CSV table of C-alpha atoms and ligand atoms in Angstrom, one decimal:
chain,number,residue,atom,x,y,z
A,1,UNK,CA,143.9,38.3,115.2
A,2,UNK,CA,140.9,40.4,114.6
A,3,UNK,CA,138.6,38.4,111.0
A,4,UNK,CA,138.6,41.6,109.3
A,5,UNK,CA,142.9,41.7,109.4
A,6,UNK,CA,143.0,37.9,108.4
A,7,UNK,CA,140.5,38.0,105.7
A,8,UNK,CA,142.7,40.9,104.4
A,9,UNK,CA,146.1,39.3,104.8
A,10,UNK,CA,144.3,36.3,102.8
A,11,UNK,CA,143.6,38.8,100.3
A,12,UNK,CA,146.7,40.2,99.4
A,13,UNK,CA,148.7,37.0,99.5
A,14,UNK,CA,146.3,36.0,96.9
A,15,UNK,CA,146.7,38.5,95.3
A,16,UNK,CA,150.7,38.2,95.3
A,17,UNK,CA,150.6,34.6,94.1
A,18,UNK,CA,150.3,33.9,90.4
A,19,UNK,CA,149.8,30.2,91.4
A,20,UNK,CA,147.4,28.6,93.4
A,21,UNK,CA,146.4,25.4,94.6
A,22,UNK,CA,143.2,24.4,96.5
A,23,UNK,CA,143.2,21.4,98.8
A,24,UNK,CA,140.3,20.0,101.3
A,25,UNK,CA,139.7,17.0,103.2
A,26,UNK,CA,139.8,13.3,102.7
A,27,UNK,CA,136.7,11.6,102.1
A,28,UNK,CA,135.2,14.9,101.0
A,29,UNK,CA,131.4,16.5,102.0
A,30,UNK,CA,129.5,19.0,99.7
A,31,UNK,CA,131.2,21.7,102.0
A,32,UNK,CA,135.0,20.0,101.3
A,33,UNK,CA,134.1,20.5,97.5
A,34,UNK,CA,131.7,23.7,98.1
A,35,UNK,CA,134.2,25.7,99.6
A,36,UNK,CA,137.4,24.5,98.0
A,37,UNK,CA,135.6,24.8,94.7
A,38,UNK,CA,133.9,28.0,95.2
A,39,UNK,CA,136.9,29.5,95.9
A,40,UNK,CA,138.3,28.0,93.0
A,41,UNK,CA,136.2,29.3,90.8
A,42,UNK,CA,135.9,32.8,92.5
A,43,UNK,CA,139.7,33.3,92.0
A,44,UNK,CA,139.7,31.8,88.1
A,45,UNK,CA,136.5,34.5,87.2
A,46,UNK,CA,138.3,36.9,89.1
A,47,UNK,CA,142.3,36.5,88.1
A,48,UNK,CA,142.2,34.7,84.8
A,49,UNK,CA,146.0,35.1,84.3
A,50,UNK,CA,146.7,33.0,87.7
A,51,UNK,CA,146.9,29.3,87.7
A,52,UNK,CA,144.7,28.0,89.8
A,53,UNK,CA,143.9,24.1,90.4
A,54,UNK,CA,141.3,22.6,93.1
A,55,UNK,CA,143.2,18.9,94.0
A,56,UNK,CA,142.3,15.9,96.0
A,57,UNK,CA,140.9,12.5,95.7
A,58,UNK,CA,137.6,13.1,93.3
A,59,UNK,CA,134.4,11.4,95.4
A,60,UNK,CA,132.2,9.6,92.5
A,61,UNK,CA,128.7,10.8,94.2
A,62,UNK,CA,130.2,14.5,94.0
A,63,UNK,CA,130.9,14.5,91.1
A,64,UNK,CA,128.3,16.7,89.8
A,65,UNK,CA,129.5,19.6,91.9
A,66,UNK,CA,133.1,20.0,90.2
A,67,UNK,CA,135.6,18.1,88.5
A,68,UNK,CA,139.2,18.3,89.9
A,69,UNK,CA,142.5,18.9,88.7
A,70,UNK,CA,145.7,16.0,88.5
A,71,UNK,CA,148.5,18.0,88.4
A,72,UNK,CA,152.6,17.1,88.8
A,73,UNK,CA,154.1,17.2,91.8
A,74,UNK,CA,156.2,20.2,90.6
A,75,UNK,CA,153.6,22.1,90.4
A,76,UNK,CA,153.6,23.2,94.2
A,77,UNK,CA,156.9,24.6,93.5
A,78,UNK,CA,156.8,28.3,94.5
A,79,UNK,CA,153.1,27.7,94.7
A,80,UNK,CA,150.4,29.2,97.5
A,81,UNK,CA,148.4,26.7,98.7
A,82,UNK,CA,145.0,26.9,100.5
A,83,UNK,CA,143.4,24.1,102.5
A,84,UNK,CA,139.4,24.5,103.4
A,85,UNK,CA,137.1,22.7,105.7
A,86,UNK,CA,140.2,21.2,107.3
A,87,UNK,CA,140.1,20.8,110.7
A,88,UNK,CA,144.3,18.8,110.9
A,89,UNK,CA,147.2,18.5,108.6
A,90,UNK,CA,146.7,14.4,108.6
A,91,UNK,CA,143.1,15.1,106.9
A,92,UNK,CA,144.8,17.2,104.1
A,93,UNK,CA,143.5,15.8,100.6
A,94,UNK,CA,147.1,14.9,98.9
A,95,UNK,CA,150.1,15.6,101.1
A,96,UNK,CA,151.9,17.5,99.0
A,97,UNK,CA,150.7,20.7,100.1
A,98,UNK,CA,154.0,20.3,102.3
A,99,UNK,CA,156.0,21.2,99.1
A,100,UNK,CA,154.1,24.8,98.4
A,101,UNK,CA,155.7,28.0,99.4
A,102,UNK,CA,153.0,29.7,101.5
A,103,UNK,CA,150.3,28.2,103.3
A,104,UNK,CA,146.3,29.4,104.1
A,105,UNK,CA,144.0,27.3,106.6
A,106,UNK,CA,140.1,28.5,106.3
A,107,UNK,CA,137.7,25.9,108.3
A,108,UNK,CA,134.6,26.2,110.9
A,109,UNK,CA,136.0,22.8,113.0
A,110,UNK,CA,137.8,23.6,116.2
A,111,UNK,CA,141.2,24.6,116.0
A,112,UNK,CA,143.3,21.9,117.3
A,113,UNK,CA,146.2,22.3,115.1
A,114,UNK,CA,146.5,25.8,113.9
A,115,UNK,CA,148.5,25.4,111.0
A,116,UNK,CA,149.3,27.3,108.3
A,117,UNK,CA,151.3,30.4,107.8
A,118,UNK,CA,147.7,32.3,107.8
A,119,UNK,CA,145.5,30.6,109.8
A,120,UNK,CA,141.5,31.6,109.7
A,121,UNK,CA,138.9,29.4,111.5
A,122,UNK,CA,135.3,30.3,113.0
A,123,UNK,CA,133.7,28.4,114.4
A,124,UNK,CA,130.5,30.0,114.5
A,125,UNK,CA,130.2,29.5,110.7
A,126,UNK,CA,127.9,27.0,109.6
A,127,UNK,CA,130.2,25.5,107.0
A,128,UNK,CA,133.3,27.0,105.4
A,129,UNK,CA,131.8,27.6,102.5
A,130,UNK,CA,129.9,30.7,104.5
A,131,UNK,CA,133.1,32.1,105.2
A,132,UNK,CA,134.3,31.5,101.6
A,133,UNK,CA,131.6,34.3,100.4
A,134,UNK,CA,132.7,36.7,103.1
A,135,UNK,CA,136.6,36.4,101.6
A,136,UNK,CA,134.6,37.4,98.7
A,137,UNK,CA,132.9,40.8,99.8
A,138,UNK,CA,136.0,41.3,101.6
A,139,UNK,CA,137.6,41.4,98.3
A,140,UNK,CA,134.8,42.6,96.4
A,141,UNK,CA,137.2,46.7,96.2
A,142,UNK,CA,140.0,44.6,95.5
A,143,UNK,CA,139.1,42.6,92.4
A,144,UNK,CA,137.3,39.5,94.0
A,145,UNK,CA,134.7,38.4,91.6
A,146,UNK,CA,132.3,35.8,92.4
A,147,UNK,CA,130.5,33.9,89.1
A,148,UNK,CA,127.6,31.7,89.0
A,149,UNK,CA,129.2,28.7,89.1
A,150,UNK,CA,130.9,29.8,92.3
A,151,UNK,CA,127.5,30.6,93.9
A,152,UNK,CA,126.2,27.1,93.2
A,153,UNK,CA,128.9,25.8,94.9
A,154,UNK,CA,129.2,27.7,98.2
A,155,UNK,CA,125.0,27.6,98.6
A,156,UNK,CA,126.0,23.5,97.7
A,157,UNK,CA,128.5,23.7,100.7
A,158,UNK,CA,126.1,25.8,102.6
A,159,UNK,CA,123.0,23.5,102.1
A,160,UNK,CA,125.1,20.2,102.8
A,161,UNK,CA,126.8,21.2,106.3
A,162,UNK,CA,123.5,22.9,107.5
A,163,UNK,CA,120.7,20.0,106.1
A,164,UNK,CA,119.4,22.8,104.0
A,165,UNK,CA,119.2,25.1,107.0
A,166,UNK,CA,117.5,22.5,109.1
A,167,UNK,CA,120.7,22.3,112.1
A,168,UNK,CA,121.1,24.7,114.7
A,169,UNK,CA,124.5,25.7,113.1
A,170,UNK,CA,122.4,28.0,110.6
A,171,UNK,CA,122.4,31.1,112.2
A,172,UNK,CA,121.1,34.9,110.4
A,173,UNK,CA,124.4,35.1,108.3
A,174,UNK,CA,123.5,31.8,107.4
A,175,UNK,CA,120.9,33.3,105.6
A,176,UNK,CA,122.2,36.6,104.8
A,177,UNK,CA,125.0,34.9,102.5
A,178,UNK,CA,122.2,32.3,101.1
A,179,UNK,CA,120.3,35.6,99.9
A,180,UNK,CA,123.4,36.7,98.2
A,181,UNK,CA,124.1,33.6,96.6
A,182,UNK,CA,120.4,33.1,95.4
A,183,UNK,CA,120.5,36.2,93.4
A,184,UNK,CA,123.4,34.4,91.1
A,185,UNK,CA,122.3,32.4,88.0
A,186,UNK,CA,122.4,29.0,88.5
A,187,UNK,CA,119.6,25.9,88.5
A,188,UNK,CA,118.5,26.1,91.7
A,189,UNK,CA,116.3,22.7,91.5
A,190,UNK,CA,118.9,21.3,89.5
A,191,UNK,CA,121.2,21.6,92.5
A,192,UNK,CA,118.8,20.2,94.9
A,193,UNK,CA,117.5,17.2,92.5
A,194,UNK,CA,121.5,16.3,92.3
A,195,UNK,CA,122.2,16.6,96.0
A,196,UNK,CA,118.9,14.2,97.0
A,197,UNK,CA,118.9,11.8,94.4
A,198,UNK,CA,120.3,8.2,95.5
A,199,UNK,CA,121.3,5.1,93.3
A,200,UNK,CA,118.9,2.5,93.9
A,201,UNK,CA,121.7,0.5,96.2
A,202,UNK,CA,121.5,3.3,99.0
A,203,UNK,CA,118.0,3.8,99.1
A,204,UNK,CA,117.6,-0.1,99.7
A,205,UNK,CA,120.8,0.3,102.0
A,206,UNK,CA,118.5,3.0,104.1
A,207,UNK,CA,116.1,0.4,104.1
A,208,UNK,CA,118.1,-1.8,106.0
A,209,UNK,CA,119.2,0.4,108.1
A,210,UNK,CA,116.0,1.9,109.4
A,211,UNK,CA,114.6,-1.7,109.8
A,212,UNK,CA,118.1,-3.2,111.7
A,213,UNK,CA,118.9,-0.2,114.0
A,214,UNK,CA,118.4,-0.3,117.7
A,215,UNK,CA,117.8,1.5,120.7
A,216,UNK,CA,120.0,1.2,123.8
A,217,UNK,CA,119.2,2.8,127.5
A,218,UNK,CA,118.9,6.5,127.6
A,219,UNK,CA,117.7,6.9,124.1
A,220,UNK,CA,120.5,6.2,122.6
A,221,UNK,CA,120.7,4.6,118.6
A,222,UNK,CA,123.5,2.4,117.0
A,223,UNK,CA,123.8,1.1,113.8
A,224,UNK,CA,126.4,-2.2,112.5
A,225,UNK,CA,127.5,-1.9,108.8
A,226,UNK,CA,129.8,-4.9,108.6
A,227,UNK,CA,131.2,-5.6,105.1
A,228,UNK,CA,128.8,-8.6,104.3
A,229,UNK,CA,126.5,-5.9,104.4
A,230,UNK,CA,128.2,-3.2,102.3
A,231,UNK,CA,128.8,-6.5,99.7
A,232,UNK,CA,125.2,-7.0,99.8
A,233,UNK,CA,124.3,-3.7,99.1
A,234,UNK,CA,127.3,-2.8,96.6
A,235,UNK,CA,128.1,0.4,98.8
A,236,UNK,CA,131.5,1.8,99.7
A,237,UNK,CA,132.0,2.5,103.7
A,238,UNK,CA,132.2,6.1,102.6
A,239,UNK,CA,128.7,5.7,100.7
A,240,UNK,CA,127.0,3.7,103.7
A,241,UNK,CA,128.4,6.2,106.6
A,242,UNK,CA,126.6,9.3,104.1
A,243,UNK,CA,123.5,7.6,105.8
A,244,UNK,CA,124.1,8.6,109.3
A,245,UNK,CA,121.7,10.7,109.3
A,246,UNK,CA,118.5,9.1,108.8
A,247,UNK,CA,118.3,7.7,112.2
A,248,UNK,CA,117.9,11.2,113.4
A,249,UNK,CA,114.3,10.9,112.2
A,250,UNK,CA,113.7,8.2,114.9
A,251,UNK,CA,111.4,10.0,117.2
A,252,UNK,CA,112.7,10.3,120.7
A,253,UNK,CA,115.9,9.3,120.1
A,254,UNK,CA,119.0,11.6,121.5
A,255,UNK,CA,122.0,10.4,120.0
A,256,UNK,CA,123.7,7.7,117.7
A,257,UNK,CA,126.3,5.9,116.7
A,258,UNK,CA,126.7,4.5,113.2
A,259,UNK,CA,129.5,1.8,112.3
A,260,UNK,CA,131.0,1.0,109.5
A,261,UNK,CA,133.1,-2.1,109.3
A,262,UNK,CA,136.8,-1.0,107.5
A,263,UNK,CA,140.1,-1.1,109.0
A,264,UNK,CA,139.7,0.6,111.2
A,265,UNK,CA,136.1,0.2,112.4
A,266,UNK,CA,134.6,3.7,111.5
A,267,UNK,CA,132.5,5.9,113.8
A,268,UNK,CA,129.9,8.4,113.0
A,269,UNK,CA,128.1,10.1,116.0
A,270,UNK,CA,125.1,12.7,116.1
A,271,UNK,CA,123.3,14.3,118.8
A,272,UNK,CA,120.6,16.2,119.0
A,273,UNK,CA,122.0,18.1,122.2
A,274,UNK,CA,124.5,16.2,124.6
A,275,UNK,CA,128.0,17.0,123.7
A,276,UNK,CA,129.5,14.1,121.9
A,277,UNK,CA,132.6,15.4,120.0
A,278,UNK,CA,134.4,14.6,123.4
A,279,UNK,CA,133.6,11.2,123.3
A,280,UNK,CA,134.8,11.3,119.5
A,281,UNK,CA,137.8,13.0,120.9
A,282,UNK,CA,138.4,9.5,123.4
A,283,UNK,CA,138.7,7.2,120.5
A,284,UNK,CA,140.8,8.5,117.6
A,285,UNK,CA,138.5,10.9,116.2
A,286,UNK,CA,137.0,14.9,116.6
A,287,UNK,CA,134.6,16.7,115.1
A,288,UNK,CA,131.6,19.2,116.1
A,289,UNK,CA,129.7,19.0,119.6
A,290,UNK,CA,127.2,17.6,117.4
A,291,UNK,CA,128.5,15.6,114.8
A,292,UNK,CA,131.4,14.1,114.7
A,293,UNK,CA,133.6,11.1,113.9
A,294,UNK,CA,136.0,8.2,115.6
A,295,UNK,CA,137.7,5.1,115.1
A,296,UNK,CA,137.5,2.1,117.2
A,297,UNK,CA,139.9,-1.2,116.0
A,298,UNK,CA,137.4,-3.9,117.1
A,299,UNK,CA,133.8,-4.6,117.6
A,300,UNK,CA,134.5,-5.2,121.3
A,301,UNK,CA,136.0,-1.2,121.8
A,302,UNK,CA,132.6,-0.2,119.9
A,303,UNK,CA,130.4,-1.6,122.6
A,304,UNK,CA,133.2,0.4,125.3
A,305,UNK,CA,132.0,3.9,122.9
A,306,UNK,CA,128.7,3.3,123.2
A,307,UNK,CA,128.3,2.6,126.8
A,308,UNK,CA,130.2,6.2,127.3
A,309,UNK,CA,127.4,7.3,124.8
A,310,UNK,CA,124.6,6.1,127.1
A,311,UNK,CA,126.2,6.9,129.8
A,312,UNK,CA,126.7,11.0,128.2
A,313,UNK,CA,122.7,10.9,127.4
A,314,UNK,CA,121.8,10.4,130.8
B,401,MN,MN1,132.3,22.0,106.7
């Protein structure tokens, strides 16, 4: 189905729903919270008699973007709900989404499982929050308001899933939409001091990291965070695999691996140009050709990922 159709079938089911409930994924990113939050907060400046309520496990270090809502499980009774940065059903943020009436998928990821009753995905976006703001001008004649608050968010998303326009995801309607949003009132620097800032324990966690990696054959990085180290350094496995990206500094190096010791062992890979969402896809996991995630169950099926690694930087 042709973007503009879908975006307009988004639209008017919105629009025919006085209740509506935002999910995104587990273990949520500044795009998870910008774009189910941005649209949040479009749809509350621009229906206030609607109910709407963003859901989902709150993630402590986000917590300056947006608070979420608890709400009873009756609530998805007759309800719409609408899933963002979702790439399957089993990374839904609180299953209950299962009990609403109507469904909505928006999310940049490939689309391995298509759900949803209206299913959007593009995967040239650089993060869904980008394709939050166009829902927006595509509503713009039709009601759609988008407030400050809602263009902090999305340029939040937008900053996080790009590295503030640093990966080759951010493309000239990257930019377009980032000069729209800048034109909105909100603290700018504020934003930025929030999103960089680190507790003490994770800047001496990047410490340890940058002085413990190493370098295989092929240029290839890896990285062990076994729980005596996330004890040490008081960090959750969510909080040390936020870290991944540092080793991408490393000069000369094409792609990494980052463990995290949890049950099971979890996978972080980056690239900076061999494909490596396939390997991802080989054990447990999926993601983008240049970032993605997997799961391995022992330190001994790690080693097997990252000889494929080596073996894919050739
Ligand atoms: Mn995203």
């Amino acid at each position: 189905m042709k973007t503009e159709t879908l975006k307009k079938d988004i639209i008017e089911m919105i629009k025919s729903y006085e209740k509506i409930i935002i999910h995104r994924h587990v273990r949520p990113d500044l795009d998870a919270y910008g774009s189910q939050c941005g649209l949040g907060e479009i749809l509350k400046a621009s229906f206030p008699e609607k109910k709407i309520y963003m859901v989902g496990t709150p993630a402590l270090a986000l917590n300056y973007l947006h608070e979420l809502d608890e709400i009873e499980d009756e609530e998805w009774n007759g309800a719409l709900a609408i899933v963002t940065d979702t790439a399957n059903q089993e990374r839904i943020d609180d299953n209950r989404y299962v009990k609403a009436e109507k469904l909505i998928k928006i999310d940049h990821h490939p689309n391995h499982d298509a759900y949803g009753d209206i299913c959007w995905v593009n995967v040239e976006a650089s993060a869904t929050s980008e394709m939050i703001f166009e829902l927006f001008e595509a509503g713009k004649n039709m009601g759609f308001i988008c407030s400050p608050e809602a263009a902090r968010l999305l340029y939040g998303g937008i900053a996080g899933d790009t590295g503030h326009f640093l990966y080759p995801s951010t493309s000239c309607d990257t930019f377009r939409i980032v000069s729209e949003l800048v034109k909105y009132d909100f603290d700018r620097n504020q934003l930025h001091t929030e999103m960089y800032e680190e507790p003490m324990n994770m800047i001496k966690l990047q410490g340890y990291i940058l002085e413990n990696f190493e370098t295989l054959e092929n240029n290839v990085g890896n990285i062990f965070i076994t729980n005596e180290i996330k004890e040490k350094f008081n960090v959750s496995s969510s909080d040390a695999s936020r870290l991944v990206s540092i080793l991408g500094n490393v000069k000369g190096i094409k792609a990494w691996a980052f463990f995290t010791e949890d049950k099971p062992i979890r996978v972080n890979l980056r690239s900076k140009g061999t494909i490596i969402n396939t390997i991802a896809e080989k054990y447990n996991g999926g993601g983008h050709p240049l970032a993605s995630g997997a799961n391995v169950s022992s330190w001994d099926e790690a080693k097997l990922l990252l000889k494929d690694l080596v073996d894919a930087c050739k």
